CSV table of C-alpha atoms in Angstrom, one decimal:
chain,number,residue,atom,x,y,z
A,1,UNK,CA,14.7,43.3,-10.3
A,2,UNK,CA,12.2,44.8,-12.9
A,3,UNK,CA,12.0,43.2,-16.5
A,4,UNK,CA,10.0,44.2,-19.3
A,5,UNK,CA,9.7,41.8,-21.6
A,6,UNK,CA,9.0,43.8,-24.5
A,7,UNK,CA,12.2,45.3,-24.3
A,8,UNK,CA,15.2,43.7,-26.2
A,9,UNK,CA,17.8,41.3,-25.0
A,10,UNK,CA,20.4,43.7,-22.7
A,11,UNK,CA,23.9,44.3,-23.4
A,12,UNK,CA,25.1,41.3,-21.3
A,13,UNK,CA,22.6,39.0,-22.6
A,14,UNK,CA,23.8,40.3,-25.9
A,15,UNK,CA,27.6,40.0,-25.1
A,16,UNK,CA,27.1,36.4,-23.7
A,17,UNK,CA,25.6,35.0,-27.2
A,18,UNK,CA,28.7,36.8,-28.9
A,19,UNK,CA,31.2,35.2,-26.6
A,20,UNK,CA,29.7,31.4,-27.5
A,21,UNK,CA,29.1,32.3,-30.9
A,22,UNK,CA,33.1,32.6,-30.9
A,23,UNK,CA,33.7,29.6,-28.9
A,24,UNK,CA,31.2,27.5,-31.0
A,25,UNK,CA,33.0,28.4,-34.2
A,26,UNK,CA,36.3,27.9,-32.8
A,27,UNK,CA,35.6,24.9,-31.0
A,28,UNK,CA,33.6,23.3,-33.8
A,29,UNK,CA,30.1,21.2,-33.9
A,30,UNK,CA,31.4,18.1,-32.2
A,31,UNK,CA,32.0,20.5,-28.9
A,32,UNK,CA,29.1,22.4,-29.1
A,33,UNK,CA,27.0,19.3,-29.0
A,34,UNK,CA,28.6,17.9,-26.0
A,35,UNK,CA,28.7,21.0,-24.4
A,36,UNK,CA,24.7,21.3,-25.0
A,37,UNK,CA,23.8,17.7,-23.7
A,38,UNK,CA,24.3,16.9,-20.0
A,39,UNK,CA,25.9,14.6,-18.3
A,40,UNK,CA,25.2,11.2,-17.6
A,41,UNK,CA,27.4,9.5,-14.5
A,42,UNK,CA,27.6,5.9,-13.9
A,43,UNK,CA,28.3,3.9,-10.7
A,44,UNK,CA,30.8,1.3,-10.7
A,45,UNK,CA,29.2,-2.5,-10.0
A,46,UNK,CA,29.3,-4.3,-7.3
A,47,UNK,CA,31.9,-6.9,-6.8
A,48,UNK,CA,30.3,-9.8,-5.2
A,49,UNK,CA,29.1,-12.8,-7.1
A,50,UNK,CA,25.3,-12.4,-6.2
A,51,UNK,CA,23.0,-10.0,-8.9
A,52,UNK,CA,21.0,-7.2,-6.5
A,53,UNK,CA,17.7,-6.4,-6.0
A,54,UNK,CA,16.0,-3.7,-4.5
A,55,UNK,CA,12.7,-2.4,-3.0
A,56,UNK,CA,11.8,0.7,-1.4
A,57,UNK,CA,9.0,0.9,1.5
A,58,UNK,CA,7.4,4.2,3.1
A,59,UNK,CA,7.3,3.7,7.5
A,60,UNK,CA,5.0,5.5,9.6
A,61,UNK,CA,5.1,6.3,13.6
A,62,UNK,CA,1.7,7.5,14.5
A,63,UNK,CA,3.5,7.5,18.1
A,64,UNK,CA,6.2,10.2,17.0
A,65,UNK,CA,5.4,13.9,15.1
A,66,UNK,CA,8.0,15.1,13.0
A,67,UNK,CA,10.4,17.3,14.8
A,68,UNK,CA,11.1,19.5,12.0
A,69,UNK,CA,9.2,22.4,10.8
A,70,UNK,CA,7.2,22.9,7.7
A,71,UNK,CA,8.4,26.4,5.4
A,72,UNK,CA,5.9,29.0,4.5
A,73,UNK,CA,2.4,27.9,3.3
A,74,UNK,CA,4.0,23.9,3.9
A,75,UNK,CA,1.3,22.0,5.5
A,76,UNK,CA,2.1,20.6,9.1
A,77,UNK,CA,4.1,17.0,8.7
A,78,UNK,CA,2.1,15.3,10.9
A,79,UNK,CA,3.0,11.6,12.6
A,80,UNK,CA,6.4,10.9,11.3
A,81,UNK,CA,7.4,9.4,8.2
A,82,UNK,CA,10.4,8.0,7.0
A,83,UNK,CA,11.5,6.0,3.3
A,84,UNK,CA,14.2,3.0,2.9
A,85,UNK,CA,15.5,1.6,0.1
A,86,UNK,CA,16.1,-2.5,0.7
A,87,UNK,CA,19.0,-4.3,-1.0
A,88,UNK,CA,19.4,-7.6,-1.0
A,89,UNK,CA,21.1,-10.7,-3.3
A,90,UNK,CA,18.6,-11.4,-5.7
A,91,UNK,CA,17.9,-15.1,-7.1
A,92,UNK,CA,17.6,-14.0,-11.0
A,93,UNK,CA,17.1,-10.3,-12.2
A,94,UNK,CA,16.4,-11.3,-16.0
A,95,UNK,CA,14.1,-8.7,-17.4
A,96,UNK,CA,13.8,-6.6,-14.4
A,97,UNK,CA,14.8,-2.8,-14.7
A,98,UNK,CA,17.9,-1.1,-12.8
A,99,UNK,CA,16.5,1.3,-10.2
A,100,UNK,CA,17.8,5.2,-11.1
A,101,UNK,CA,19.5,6.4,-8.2
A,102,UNK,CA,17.2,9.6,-7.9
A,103,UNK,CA,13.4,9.5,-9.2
A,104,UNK,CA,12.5,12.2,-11.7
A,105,UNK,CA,11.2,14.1,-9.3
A,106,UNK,CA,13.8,14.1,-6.6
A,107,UNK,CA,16.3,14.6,-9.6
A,108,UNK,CA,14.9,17.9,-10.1
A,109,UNK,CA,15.0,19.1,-6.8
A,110,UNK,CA,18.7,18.2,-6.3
A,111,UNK,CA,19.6,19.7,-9.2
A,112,UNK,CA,18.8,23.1,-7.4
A,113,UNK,CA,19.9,22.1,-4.0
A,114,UNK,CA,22.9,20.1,-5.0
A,115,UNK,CA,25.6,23.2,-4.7
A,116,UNK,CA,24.2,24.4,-1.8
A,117,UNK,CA,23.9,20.8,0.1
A,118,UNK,CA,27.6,20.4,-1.1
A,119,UNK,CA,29.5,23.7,-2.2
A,120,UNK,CA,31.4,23.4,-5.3
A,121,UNK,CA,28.8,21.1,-7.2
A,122,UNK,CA,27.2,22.3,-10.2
A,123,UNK,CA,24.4,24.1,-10.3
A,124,UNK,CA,23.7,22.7,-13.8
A,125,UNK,CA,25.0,20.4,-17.0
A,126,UNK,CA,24.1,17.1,-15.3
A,127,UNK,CA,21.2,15.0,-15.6
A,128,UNK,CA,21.1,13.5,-12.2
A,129,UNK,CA,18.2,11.6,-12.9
A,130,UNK,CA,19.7,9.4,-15.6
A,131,UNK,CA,22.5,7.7,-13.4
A,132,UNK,CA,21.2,4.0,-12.9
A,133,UNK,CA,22.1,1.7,-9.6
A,134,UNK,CA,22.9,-2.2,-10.1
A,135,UNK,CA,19.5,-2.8,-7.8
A,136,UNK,CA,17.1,-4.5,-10.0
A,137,UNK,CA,13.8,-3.6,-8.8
A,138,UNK,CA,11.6,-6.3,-7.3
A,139,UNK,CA,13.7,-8.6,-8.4
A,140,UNK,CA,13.2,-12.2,-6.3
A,141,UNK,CA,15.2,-12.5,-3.3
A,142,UNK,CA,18.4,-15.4,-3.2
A,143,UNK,CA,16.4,-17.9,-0.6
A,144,UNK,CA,17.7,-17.7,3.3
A,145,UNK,CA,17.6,-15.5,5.3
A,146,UNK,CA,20.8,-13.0,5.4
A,147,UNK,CA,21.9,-10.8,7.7
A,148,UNK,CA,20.5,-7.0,7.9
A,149,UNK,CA,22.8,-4.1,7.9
A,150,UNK,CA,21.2,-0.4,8.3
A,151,UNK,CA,22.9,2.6,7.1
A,152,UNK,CA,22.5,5.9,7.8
A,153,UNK,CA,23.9,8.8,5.6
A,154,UNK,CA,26.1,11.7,6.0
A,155,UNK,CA,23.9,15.0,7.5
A,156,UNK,CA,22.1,16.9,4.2
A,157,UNK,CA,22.6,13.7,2.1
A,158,UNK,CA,19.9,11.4,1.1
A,159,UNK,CA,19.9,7.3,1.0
A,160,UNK,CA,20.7,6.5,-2.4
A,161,UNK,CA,24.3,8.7,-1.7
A,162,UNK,CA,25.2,5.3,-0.1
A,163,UNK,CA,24.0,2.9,-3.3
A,164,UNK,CA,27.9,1.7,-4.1
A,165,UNK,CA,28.5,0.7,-1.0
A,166,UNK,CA,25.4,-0.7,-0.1
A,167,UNK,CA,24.9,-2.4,-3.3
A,168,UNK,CA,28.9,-3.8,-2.6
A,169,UNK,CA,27.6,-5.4,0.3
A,170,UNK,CA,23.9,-7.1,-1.1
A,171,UNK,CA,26.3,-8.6,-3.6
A,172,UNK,CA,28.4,-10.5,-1.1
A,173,UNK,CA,25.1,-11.8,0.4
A,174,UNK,CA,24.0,-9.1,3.4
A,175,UNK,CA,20.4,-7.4,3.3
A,176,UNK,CA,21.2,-3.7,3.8
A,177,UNK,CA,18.7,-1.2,4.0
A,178,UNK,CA,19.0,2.4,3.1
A,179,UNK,CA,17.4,4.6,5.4
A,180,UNK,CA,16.3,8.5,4.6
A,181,UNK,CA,16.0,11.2,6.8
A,182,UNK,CA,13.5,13.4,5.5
A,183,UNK,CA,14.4,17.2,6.9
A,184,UNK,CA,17.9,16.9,7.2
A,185,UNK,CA,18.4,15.1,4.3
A,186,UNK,CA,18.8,16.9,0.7
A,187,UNK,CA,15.2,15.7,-0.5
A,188,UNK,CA,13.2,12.8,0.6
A,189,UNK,CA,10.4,11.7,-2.0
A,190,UNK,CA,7.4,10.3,0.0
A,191,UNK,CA,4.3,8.5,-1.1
A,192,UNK,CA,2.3,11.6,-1.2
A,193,UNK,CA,4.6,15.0,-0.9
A,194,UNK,CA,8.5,15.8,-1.3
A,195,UNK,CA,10.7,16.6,1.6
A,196,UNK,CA,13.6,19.3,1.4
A,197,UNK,CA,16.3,19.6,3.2
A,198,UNK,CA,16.1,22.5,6.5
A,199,UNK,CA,19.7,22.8,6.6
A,200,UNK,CA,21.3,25.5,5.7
A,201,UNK,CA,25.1,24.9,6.0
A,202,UNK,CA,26.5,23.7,9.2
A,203,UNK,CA,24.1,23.1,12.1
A,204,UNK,CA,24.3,24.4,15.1
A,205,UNK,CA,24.5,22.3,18.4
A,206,UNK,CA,20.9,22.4,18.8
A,207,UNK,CA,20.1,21.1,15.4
A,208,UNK,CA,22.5,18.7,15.6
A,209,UNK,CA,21.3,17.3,18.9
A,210,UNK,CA,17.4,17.2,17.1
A,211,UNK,CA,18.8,15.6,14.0
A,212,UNK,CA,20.3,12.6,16.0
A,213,UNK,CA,18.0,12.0,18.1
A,214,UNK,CA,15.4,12.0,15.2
A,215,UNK,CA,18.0,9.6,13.3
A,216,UNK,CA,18.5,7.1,16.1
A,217,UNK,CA,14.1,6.9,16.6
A,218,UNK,CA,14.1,6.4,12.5
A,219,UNK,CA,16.3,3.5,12.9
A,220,UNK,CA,14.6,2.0,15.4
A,221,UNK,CA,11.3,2.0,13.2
A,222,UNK,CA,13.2,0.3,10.8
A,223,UNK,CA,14.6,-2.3,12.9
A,224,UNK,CA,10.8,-2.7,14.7
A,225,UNK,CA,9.4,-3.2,11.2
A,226,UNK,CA,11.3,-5.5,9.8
A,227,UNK,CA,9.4,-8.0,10.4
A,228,UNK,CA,6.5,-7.2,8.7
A,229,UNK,CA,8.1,-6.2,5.3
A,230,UNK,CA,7.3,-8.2,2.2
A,231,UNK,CA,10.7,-9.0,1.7
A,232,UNK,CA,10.8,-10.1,5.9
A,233,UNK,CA,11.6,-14.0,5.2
A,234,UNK,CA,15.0,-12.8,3.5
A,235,UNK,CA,16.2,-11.6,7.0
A,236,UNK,CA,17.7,-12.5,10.1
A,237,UNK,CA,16.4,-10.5,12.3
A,238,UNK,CA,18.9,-12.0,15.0
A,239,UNK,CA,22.0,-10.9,13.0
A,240,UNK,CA,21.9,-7.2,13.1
A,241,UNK,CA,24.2,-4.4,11.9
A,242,UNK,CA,24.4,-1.1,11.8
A,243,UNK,CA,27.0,1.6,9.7
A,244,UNK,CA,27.0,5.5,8.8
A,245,UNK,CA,28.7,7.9,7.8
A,246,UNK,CA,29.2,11.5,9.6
A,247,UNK,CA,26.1,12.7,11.7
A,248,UNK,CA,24.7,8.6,10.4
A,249,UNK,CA,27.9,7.3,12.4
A,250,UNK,CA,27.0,9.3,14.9
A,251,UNK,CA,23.9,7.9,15.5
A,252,UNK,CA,24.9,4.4,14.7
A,253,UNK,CA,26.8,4.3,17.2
A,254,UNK,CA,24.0,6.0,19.8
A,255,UNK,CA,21.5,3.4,18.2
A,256,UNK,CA,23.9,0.6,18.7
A,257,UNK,CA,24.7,1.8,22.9
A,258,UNK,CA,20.6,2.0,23.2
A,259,UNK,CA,19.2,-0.7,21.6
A,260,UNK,CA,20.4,-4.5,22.3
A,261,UNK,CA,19.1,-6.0,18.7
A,262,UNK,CA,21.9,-4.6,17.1
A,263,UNK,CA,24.8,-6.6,17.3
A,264,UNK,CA,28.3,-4.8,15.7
A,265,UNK,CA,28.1,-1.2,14.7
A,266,UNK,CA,30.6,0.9,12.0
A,267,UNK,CA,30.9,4.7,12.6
A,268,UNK,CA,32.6,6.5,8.9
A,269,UNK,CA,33.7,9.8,10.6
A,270,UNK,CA,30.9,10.8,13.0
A,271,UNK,CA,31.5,12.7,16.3
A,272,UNK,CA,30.4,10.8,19.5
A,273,UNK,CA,30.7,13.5,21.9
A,274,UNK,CA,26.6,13.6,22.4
A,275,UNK,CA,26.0,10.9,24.4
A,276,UNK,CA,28.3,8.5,26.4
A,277,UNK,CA,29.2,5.8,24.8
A,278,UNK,CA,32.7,4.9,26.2
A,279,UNK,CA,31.3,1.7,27.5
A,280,UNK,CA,30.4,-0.2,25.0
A,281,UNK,CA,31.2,-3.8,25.2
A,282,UNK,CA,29.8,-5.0,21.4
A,283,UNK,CA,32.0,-4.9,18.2
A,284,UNK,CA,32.6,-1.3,17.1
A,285,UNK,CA,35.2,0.0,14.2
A,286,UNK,CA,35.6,3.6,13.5
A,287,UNK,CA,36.9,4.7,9.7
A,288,UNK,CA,38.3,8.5,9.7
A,289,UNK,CA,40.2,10.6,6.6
A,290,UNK,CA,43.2,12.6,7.1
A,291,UNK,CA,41.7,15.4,5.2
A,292,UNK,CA,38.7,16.4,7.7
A,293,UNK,CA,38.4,19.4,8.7
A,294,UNK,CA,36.5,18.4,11.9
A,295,UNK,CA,39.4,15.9,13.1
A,296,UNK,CA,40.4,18.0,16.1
A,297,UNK,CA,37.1,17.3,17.6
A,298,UNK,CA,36.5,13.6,15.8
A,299,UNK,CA,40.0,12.7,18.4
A,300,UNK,CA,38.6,14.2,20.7
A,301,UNK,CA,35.3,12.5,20.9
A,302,UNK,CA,36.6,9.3,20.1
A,303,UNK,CA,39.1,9.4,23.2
A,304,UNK,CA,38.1,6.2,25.4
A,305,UNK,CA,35.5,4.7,22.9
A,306,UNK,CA,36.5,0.8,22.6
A,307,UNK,CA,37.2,-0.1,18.6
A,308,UNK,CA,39.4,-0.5,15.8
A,309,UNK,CA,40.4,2.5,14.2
A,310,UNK,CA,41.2,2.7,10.5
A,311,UNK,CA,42.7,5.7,8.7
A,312,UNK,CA,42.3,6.5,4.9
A,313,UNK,CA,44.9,8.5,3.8
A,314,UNK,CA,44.8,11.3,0.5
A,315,UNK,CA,41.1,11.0,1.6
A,316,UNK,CA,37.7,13.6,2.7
A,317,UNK,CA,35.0,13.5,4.4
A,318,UNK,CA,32.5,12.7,1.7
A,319,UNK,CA,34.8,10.0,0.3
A,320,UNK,CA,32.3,7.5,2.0
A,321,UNK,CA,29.5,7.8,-0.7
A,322,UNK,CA,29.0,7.9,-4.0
A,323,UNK,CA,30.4,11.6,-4.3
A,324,UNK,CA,34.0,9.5,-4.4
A,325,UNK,CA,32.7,8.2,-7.8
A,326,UNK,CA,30.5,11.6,-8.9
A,327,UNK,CA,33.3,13.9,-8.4
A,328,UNK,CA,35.9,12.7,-10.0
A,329,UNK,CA,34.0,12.6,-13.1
A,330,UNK,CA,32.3,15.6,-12.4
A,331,UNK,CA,36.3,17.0,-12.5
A,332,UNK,CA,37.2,15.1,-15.8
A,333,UNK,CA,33.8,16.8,-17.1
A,334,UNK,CA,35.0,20.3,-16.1
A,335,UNK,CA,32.2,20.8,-13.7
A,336,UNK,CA,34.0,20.7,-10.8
A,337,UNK,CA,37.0,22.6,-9.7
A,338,UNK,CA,40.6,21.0,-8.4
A,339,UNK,CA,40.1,22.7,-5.1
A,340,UNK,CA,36.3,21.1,-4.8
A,341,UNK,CA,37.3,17.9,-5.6
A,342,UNK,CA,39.8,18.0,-2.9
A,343,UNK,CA,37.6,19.3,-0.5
A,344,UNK,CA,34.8,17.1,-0.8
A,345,UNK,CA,37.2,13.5,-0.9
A,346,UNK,CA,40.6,14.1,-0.9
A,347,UNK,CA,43.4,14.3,-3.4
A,348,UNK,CA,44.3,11.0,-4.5
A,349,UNK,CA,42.8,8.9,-6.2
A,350,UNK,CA,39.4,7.3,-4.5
A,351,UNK,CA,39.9,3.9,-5.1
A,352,UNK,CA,42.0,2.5,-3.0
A,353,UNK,CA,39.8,4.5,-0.2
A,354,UNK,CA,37.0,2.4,-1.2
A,355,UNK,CA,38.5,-0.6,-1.7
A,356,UNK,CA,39.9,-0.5,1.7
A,357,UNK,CA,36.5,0.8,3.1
A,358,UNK,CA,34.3,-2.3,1.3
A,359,UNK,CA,37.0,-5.0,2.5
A,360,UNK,CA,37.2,-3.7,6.1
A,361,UNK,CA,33.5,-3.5,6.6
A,362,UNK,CA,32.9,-7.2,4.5
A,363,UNK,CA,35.2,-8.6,7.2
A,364,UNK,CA,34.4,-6.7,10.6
A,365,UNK,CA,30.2,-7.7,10.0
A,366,UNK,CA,31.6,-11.5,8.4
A,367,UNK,CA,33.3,-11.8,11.5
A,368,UNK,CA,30.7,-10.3,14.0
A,369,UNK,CA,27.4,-11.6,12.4
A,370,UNK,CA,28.2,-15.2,11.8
């Protein structure tokens, strides 16, 4: 489309300042001033007794190049690269900041991606950099070493989509680390360069296949680096679990069938028709929604896979992460529509979703990582 700049405002640029010219008289100052400043959301605490701290570490594998392709005039990836956020119970967090849940930068980006990564999100009037986490950063771990949980995010979402949970978890005394994706997932903000999302809605077989396999050598990365983190003498390295949510439970539950340091594994809607894992013979519990629109083909792939099963009814598929918190006051806000809302986690109300969710997984990795 050619502009001229010199030319004057059009007809519908014209019409537009009319129409909320009318609306600001009619709706008053008070309006207009919320209206013009955006939104702020907040994430509910955790409810364990222990404060939480947080630290987040960029991993390397010189061994493994980055499967995914750079866009025009990107330079190459190189060795791959992956970022985690660590949570953990925290001795003291006096004076210590609360981590925001997306830096500046990453906040920008999602801000443009965020209704395409999820459709019905706004496309503006929220500041998605202001919401804060309960992780206090650096903050001093509780002494002992705890056991380690990894999660793994829904496909096109980043880590800190999984804070409330994770965070739920670090305050009942587990370490749980947050592990990105960077290529499937929204944005990824490395040391040096940002990574954005390849995925353009759902992926084909192929992709799929590439981003789980990727997933599953990111995790173990993680689990052959823990060790040498700063934060290594708060973990047990011989108490071990693993959780995710969508193409994360998917490879959760690969990870957990390949690799014998992981001991219990929990899969939040994720197919497991790509690799055979009907044998499994360590702990395994599966969480599903009656509101997904894949569950012909979750049955189906779940069909002779050893586990409990746990159904959350009124729920949807991104009812998991923090979008059961974000949406519902993206709704109140009028930024979201009734039919988004539903389609992204259900129609009732979230909390009982979660609740069940947080007190299922507390229990099933008490029980199984004693």
């Amino acid at each position: 489309m050619n502009r001229d700049s010199s030319s004057g405002p059009g007809r519908r640029t014209v019409a537009r300042a009319a129409l909320l010219g009318t609306a600001a008289v009619l709706a008053g100052p008070a309006a207009v001033a919320r209206a013009a400043r955006p939104l702020v959301l907040r994430l509910p605490a955790p409810t364990g007794p222990h404060p939480v701290g947080l630290r987040a570490f960029a991993l390397t594998d010189p061994s493994r190049p980055d499967p995914w392709r750079p866009g025009p005039g990107e330079p190459a990836f190189g060795a791959r690269r992956v970022m985690i956020s660590v949570l953990y119970p925290a001795r003291t967090v006096r004076g210590l900041p609360r981590a925001p849940q997306l830096t500046p930068a990453e906040a920008g980006v999602f801000t443009g991606l965020a209704p395409h990564v999820r459709p019905g999100l706004p496309a503006a009037g929220v500041d998605w950099g202001a919401t804060l986490t309960h992780g206090h950063v650096g903050a001093p771990p509780l002494p002992g070493r705890r056991p380690v949980l990894l999660y793994g995010p829904g496909g096109g979402d980043s880590r800190t989509l999984g804070t409330v949970l994770a965070e739920d978890l670090a305050s009942h005394g587990h370490v749980v680390v947050l592990v990105d994706h960077p290529g499937d997932a929204s944005q990824v903000e490395l040391p040096d360069r940002m990574r954005v999302t390849v995925l353009r809605g759902e992926p084909d077989p192929a992709t799929f296949r590439t981003m789980v396999d990727t997933r599953v050598a990111d995790l173990r990365l993680v689990l052959d680096r823990l060790g040498t983190l700063p934060l290594a003498p708060a973990v047990d390295r011989r108490r071990i679990g693993i959780y995710g949510h969508s193409a994360g439970g998917t490879a959760a539950v690969s990870a957990l069938a390949g690799d014998d340091r992981i001991a219990a594994a929990a899969n939040l809607e994720g197919y497991l028709d790509l690799d055979p894992v009907a044998g499994l013979d360590r702990p395994l519990i599966h969480f599903r929604t009656d509101g997904f629109e894949g569950a012909a083909r979750l049955t189906a792939s779940w069909e002779g896979v050893p586990g409990r099963r746990v159904r959350l009814a009124g729920a949807g598929h991104w009812v998991f992460g923090d979008h059961a918190f974000l949406v519902p006051r993206l709704r109140a806000a009028g930024l979201v529509t009734a039919g988004t809302r539903d389609a992204l986690i259900g129609p009732a109300r979230p909390a009982a979703a979660v609740s069940s969710v947080r007190r299922e997984l507390r229990s099933f990795f008490a029980r199984h990582l004693a």
